[in-house]
XYZ file of C-alpha atoms in Angstrom:
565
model
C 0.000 0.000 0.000
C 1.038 3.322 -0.693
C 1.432 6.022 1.861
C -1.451 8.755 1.847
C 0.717 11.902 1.413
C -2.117 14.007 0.489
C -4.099 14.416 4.076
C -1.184 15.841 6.260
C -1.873 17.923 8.960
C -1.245 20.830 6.508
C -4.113 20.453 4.643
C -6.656 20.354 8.165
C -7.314 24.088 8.397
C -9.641 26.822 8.413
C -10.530 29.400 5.706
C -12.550 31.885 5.004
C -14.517 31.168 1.850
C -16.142 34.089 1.607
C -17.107 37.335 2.682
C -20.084 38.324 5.005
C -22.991 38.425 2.515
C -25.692 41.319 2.550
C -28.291 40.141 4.697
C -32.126 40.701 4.353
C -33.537 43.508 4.735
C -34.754 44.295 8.607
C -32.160 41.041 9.968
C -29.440 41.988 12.267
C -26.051 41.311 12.096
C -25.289 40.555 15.690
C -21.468 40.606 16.414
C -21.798 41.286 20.374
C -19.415 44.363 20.058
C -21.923 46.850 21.155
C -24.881 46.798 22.955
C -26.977 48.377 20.526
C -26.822 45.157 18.389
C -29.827 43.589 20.282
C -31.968 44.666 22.737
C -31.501 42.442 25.616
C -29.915 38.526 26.420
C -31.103 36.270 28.621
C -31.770 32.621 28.351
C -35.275 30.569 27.499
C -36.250 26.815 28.008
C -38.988 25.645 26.129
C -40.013 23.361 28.953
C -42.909 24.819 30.894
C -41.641 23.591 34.502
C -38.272 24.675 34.030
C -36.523 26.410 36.983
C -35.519 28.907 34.392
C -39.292 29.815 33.586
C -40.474 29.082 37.274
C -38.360 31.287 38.831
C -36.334 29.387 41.085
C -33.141 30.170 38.757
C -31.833 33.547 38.067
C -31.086 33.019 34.461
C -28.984 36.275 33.668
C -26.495 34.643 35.920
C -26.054 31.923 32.985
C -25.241 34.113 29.864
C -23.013 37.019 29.426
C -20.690 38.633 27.036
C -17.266 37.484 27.395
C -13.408 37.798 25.934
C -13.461 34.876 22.795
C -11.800 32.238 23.824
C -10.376 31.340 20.664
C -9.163 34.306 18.268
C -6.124 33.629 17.653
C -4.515 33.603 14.093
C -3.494 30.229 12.355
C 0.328 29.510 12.113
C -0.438 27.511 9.213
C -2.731 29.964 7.550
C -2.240 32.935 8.832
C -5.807 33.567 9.524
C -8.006 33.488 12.356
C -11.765 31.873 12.239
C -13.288 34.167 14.638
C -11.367 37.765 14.986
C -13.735 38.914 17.483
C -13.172 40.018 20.606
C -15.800 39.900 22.621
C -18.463 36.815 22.070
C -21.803 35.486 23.579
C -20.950 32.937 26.763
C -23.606 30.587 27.805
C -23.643 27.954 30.581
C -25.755 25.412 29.596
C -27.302 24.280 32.715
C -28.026 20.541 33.839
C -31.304 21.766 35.451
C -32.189 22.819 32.380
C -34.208 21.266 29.641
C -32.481 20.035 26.113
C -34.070 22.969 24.407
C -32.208 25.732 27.152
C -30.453 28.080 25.355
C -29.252 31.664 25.187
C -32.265 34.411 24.330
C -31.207 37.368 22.314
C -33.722 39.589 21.761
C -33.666 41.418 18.648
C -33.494 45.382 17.931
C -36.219 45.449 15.469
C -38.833 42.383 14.663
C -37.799 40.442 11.834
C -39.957 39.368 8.856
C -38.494 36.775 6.417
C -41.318 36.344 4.334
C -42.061 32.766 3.326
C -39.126 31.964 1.379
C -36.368 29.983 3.433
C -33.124 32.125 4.424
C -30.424 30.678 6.778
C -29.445 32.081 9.935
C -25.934 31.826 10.198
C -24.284 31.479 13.932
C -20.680 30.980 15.249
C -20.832 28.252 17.990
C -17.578 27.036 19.848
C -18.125 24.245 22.055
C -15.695 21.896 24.453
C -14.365 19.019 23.146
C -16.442 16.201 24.282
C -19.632 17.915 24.158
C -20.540 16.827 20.557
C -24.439 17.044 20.745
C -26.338 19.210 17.734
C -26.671 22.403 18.467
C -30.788 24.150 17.917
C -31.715 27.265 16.762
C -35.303 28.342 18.199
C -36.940 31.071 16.797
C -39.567 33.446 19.073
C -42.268 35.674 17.928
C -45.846 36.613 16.598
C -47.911 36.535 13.800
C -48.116 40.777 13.896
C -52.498 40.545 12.955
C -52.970 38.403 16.286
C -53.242 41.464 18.620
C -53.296 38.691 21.541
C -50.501 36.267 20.830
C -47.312 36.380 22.945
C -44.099 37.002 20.996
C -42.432 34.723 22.884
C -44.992 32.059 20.839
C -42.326 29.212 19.158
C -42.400 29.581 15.723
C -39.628 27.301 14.606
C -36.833 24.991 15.480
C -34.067 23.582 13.474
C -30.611 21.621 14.093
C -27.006 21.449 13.157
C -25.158 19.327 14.390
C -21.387 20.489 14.500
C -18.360 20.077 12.443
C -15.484 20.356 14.848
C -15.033 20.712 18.815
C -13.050 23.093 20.490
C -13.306 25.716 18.045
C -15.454 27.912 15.984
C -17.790 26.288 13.843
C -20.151 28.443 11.552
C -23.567 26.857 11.529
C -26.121 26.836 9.204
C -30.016 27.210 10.002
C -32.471 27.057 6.905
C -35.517 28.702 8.286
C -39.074 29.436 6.890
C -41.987 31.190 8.520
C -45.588 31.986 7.671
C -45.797 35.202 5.771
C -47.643 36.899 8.667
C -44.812 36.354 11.346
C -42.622 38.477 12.989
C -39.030 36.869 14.724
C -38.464 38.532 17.917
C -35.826 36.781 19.585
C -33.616 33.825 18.683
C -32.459 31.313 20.858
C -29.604 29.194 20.338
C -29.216 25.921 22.263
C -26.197 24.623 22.489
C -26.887 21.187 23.741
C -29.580 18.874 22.527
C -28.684 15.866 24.654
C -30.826 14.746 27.278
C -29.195 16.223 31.318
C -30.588 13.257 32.875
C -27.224 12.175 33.189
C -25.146 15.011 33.018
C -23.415 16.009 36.315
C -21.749 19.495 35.835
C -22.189 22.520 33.700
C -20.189 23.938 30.521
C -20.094 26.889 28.499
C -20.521 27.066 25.119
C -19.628 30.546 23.270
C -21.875 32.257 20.338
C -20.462 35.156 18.198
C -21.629 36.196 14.653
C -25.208 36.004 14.089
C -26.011 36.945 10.715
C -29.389 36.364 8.173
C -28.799 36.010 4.425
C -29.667 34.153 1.355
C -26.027 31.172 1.147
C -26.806 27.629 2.602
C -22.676 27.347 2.979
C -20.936 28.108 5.806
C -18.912 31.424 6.055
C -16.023 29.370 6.694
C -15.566 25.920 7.248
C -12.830 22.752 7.412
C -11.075 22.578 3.865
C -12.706 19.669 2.347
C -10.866 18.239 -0.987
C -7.781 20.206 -0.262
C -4.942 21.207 -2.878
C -1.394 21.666 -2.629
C -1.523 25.218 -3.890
C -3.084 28.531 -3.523
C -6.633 27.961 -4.952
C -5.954 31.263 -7.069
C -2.805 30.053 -8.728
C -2.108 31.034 -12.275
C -0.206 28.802 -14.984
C 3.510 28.988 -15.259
C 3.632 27.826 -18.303
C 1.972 28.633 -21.810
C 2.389 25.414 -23.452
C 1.120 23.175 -21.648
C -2.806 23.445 -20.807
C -6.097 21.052 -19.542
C -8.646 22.346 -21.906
C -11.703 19.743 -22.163
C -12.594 17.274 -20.240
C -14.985 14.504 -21.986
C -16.803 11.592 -20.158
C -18.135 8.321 -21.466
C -20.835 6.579 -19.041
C -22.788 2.930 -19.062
C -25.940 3.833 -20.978
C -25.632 7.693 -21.232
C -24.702 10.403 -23.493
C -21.109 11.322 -23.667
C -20.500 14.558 -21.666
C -18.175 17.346 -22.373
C -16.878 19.682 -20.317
C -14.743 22.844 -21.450
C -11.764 23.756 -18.744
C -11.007 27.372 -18.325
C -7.116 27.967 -18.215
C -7.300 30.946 -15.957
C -5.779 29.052 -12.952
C -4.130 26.099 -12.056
C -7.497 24.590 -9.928
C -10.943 24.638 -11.193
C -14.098 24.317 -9.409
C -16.989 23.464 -11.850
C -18.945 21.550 -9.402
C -21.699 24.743 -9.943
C -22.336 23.638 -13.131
C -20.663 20.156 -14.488
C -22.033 16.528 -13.496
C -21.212 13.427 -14.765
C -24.209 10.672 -14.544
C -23.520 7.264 -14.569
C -25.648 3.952 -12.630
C -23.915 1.762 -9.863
C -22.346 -1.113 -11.668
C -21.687 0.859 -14.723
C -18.528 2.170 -16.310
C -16.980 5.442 -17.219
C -14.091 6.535 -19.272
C -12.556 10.155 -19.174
C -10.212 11.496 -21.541
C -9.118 14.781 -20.985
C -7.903 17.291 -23.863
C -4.466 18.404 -23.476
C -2.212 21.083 -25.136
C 1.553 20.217 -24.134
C 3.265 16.368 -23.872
C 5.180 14.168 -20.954
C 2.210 14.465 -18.498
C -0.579 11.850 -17.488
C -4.068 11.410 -15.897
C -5.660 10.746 -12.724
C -9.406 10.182 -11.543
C -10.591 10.347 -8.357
C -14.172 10.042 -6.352
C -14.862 10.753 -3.322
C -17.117 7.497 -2.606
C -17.382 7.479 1.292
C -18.421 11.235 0.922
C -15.484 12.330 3.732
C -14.290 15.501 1.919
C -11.009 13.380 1.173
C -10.051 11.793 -2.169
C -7.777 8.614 -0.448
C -5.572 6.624 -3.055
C -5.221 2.879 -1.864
C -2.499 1.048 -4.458
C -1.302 -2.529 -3.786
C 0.104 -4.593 -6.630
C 0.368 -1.866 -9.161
C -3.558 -1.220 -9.187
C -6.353 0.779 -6.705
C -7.885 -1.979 -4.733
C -11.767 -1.657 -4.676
C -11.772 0.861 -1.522
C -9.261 3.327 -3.457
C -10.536 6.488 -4.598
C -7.631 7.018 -7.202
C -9.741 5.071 -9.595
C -7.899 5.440 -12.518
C -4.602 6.518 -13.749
C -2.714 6.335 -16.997
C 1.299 6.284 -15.676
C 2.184 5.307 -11.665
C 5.501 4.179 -11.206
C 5.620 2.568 -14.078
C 2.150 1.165 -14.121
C -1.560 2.449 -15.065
C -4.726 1.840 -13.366
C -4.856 -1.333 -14.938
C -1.782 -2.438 -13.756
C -0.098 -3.335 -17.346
C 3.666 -2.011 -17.096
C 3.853 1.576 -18.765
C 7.458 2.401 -20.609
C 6.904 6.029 -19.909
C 4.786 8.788 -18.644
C 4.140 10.307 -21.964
C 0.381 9.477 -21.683
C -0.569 12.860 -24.208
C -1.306 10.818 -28.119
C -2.985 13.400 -30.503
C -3.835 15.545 -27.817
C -5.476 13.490 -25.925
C -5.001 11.884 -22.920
C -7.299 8.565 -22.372
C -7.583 7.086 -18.680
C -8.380 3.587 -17.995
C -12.264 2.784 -17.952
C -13.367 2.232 -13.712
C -16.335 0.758 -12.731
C -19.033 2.231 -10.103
C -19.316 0.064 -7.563
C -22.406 -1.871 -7.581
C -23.419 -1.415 -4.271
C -23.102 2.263 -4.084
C -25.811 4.216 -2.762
C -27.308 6.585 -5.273
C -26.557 10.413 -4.750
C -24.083 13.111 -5.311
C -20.265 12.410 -4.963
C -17.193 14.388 -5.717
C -14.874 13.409 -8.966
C -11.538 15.030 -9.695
C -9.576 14.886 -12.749
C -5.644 15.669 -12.613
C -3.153 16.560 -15.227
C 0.163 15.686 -13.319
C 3.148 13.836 -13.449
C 3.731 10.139 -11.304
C 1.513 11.403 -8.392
C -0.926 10.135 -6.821
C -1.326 13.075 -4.390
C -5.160 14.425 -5.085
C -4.022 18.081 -4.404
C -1.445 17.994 -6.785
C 2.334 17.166 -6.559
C 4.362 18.799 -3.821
C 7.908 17.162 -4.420
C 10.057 19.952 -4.467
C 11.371 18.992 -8.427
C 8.304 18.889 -9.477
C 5.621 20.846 -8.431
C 2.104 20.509 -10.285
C 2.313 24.566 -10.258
C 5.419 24.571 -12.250
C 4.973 21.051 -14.809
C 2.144 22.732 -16.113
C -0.434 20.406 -14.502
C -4.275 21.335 -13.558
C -7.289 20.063 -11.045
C -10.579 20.305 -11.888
C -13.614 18.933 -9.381
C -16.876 18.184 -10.866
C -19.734 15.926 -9.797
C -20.606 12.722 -9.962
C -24.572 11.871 -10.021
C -24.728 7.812 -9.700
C -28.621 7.639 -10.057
C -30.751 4.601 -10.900
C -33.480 4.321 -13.558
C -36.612 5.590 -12.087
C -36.659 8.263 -9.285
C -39.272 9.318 -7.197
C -41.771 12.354 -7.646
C -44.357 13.719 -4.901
C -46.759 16.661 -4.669
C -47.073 18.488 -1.419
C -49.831 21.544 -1.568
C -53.156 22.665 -0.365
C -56.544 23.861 -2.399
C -55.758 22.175 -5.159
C -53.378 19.216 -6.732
C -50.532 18.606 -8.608
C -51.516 15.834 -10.979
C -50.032 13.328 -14.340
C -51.907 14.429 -17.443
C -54.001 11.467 -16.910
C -55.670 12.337 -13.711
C -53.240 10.004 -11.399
C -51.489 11.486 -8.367
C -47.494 11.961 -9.074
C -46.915 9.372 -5.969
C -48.165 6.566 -7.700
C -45.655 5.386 -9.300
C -41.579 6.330 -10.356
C -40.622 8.446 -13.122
C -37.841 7.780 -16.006
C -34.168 9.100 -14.615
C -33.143 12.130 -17.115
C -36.604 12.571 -19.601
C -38.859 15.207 -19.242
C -42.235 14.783 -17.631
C -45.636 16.749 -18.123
C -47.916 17.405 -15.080
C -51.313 19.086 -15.038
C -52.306 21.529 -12.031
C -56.119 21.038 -10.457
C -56.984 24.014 -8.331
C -59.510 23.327 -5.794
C -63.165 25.190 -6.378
C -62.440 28.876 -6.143
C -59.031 28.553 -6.582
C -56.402 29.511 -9.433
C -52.708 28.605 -9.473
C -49.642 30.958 -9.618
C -47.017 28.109 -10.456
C -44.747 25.310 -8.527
C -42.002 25.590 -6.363
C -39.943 22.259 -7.687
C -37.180 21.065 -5.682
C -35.158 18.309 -7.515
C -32.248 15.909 -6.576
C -31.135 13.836 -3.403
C -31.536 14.205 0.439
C -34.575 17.374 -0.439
C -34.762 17.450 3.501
C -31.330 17.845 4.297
C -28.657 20.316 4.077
C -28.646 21.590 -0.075
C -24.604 21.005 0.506
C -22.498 18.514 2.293
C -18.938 18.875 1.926
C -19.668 21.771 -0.490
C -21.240 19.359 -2.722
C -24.800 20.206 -3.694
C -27.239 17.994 -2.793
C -30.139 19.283 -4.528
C -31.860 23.103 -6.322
C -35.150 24.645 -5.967
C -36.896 26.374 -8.833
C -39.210 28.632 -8.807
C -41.911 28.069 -12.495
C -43.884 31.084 -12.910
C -48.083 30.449 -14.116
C -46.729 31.710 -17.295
C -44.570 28.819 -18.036
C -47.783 26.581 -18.116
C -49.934 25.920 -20.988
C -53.072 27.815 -20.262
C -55.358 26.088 -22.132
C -54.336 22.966 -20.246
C -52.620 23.854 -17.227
C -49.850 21.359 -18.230
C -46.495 22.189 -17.915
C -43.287 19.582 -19.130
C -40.736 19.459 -16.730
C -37.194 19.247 -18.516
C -35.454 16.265 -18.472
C -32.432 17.991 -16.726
C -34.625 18.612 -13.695
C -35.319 14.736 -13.311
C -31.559 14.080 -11.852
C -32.538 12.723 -8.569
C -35.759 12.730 -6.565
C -38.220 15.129 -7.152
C -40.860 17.242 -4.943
C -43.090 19.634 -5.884
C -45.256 22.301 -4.648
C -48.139 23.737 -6.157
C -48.927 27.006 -5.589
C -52.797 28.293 -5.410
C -54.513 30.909 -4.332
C -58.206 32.213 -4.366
C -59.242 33.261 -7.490
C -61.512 36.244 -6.543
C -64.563 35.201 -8.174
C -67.998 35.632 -6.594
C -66.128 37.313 -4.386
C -68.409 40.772 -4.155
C -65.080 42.422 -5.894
C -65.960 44.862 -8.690
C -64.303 45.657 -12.084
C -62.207 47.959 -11.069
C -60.430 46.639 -8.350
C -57.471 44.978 -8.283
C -56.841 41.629 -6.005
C -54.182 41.099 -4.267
C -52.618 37.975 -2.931
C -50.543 38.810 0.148
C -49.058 35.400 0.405
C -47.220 35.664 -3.233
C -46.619 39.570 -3.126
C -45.739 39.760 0.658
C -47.060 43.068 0.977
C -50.555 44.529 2.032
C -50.161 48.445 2.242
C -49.063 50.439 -0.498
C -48.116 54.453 0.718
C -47.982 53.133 4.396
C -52.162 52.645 4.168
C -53.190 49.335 5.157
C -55.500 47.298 2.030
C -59.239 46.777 2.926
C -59.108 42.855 3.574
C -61.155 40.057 1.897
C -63.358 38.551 4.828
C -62.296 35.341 5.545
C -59.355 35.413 2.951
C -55.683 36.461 3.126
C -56.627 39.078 -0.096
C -56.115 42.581 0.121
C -58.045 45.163 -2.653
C -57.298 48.288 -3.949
C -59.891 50.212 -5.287
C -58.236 51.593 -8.289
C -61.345 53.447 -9.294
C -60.611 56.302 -6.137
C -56.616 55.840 -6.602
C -56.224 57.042 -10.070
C -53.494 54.219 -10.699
C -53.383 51.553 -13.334
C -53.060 48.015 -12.234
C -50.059 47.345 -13.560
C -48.519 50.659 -11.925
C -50.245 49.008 -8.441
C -48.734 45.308 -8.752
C -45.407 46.985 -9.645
C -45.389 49.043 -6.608
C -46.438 46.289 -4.253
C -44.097 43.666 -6.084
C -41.481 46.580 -4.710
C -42.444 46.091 -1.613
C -44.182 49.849 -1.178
């Protein structure tokens, strides 16, 4: 067996990946710095006979701001996770519920609408104390005059990526249009304190709203041996096209930018292949005296780990294929040199899928290099993959089977085949485009489908940066109106689908008159246009402006309330 070279303590480090994104309007970006970031911390316990809610604890005696325990700047990278220098401490009590937590109370209330945004949080917690970590959110629907906001309106878990130091987790939250967040709480143990004997504090920093499911920064997953912004050294030698041949599917090709040395094209490249099947990658080369290497990730660890033993990967490797090794390629037939470049084209060894893998999404890499089988790229000293004019490129690898699954989730109405049937009643044809009919409820008229489409729909949308699944959004006018049918492509039929159809009341008999216009607060989000509140439907979230006393087109109206005036 060959040694693992490329999963040194070097490459187990933090980055940042990106900057702090613009978040939403009305959310607050809570560092703890100042006061006037919040309006007041405490803690909560969702447990009705907690001592915390009963009295018998003083709970402002278990949170506080305090000096961050862990700012400190990376020797290896030179950066530091969490720069801040003051941070949120909680003790999480034993007499405490699960679900105890540190309150912060926000500034302002804060509406998300219904579409999902993630709540971001810093959470450093002691090693040993590896339990998922909740994020509670408290408020009110603001039209019920009498409901606490302090009412629950959501809960959601993360569990975390690495003890003893900051970990930026990831809540995907939604909320009924009409509710207000007034305070979030973050729990910081989810375990049961049956057991537990003695207290520890867990620190918060960092609380931000936005629109990314990834994590601000996070554990490198499928590190390199280079800076990730490296530049060619050389102009004659250059990966150009990749092109992949799969069991049963069309042959894929996939141009390479030659901006940099590393490319990332796991946005917008995957390969499909079935479990069992095989797949060949040749990869378009401009230069000579360099070969190829494959690897998948098929344990899904954020590592690509080459296994070797007799001149071939044995079947747990995740080098999978390799034209020049020592003297050997993937197959293990002796190789005189590693010159594997003829016409231009370099031509790896067909792998096989193992049968037995589960489908989903897994990370591939292909490797221009010479006699390495280091993922991130060769570091020896003579021959660095940054000066031999070698390149890394990740894409993904979508090992599906032949039918997938496809449900409808909705109210006043369904989401139907063209011949009547629900979608649930049977699979659908991996990769070919499907036609489904909407059937709105009496009353009722549809405004489209939210479609969500891939693997794991109720998990995280990426794990180790891979993504898991997308959610579309198809507009009323992408239907057929004189049958409400609407073809889903065939590229949205990669995995398992779900959809939601979207109706609303279509105003009819409704006492409404010609000249008003109708207005669904649900889609727009809005229900006062000038800062004066819509006459309401009885009975119906619809809001109507007479347009008769207002002078203003309708079009002018739903462009101003689509605004959000």
């Amino acid at each position: 067996m060959r040694p693992n070279r490329n999963y040194s303590i070097y490459h187990i480090l933090l980055i940042a990946i990106q900057a702090l994104l613009p978040s939403v309007v009305g959310a607050q970006h809570i560092t703890f710095e100042t006061e006037g970031e919040y309006r007041s911390l405490g803690v909560y316990d969702t447990w009705e006979q907690s001592p915390f809610r009963t009295g018998l604890l003083d709970g402002s005696k278990y949170v506080a701001l305090s000096e961050n325990p862990d700012a400190g700047v990376s020797e290896i990278t030179g950066l530091a996770s969490n720069p801040s220098a003051t941070v949120l401490a909680v003790q999480r009590s034993r007499y405490g519920s699960n679900t105890f937590g540190a309150r912060i109370d926000l500034n302002e209330p804060l509406h998300l609408g219904t579409s999902k945004k993630y709540v971001h949080v810093l959470v450093n917690k002691p090693v040993g104390e590896g339990a998922a970590v909740m994020l509670i959110g408290l408020g009110k629907r603001h039209e019920w005059e009498g409901q606490r906001p302090e009412t629950e309106q959501f809960w959601v878990d993360a569990a975390m990526a690495a003890l003893g130091e900051w970990n930026d987790l990831v809540f995907p939250i939604t909320t009924n249009e009409a509710v207000d967040i007034h305070s979030f709480v973050v729990v910081p143990d989810l375990a049961s304190p049956h057991l537990r004997t003695t207290d520890f504090i867990a620190y918060i920093d960092e609380i931000e709203v936005n629109d990314n499911p990834k994590p601000r920064f996070q554990l490198v997953n499928y590190p390199i041996n280079f800076d990730i912004n490296q530049t060619p050294t050389r102009t004659d030698r250059a990966l150009t096209k990749l092109t992949f041949t799969s069991t049963g599917e069309s042959s894929r090709n996939v141009t390479v930018p030659t901006t940099t040395v590393y490319t990332n094209l796991t946005e917008s490249a995957t390969v499909n292949a079935k479990a069992g099947g095989s797949i060949t990658v040749k990869m378009t080369y401009m230069g000579a005296w360099m070969s190829g290497y494959v690897y998948v990730d098929w344990n899904n660890d954020g590592q690509f780990t080459p296994v070797i033993e007799n001149s071939k990967p044995t079947a747990d490797s995740e080098l999978v294929s390799y034209t020049f090794l020592d003297g050997y390629n993937s197959k293990g037939s002796s190789q005189s040199n590693g010159n594997s470049v003829v016409n231009g084209v370099i031509t790896c060894p067909a792998f096989t899928v193992p049968a037995d893998i589960q489908p989903g999404i897994y990370r591939m890499r292909l490797k221009v290099d010479w006699n390495s089988d280091d993922a991130g790229g060769n570091s020896e000293t003579n021959n660095l993959i940054t000066a031999n004019g070698g390149a890394v490129v990740d894409v993904l690898l979508n090992v599906h089977e032949e039918e997938v699954r496809i449900t409808a989730n909705q109210l006043n109405g369904d989401v139907l085949r063209t011949d009547g049937l629900a979608l649930s009643d049977a699979p659908i044809p991996f990769g070919k485009s499907f036609k489904i009919k909407m059937a709105p409820a009496p009353d009722f008229t549809y405004t489209g489908i939210v479609l969500t489409h891939g693997y794991n729909l109720d998990g995280p949308e990426y794990v180790r940066d891979n993504r898991q699944f997308r959610t579309v959004t198809v507009p009323v006018e992408s239907f057929d109106a004189s049958t409400d049918e609407y073809t889903i492509p065939a590229s949205y039929i990669d995995g398992e689908v779900r959809i939601e159809g979207l109706f609303t009341p279509d105003g009819e008999g409704m006492g409404i008159g010609g000249d008003d216009v109708l207005f669904d607060k649900t889609i727009l989000g809005v229900y006062s246009i000038d800062g004066k509140r819509l006459p309401k439907v009885p009975g119906r979230g619809l809001y109507i402006l007479r347009t008769s006393q207002t002078n203003a087109r309708t079009s002018d109206v739903r462009k101003a309330l689509s605004n959000g005036r």
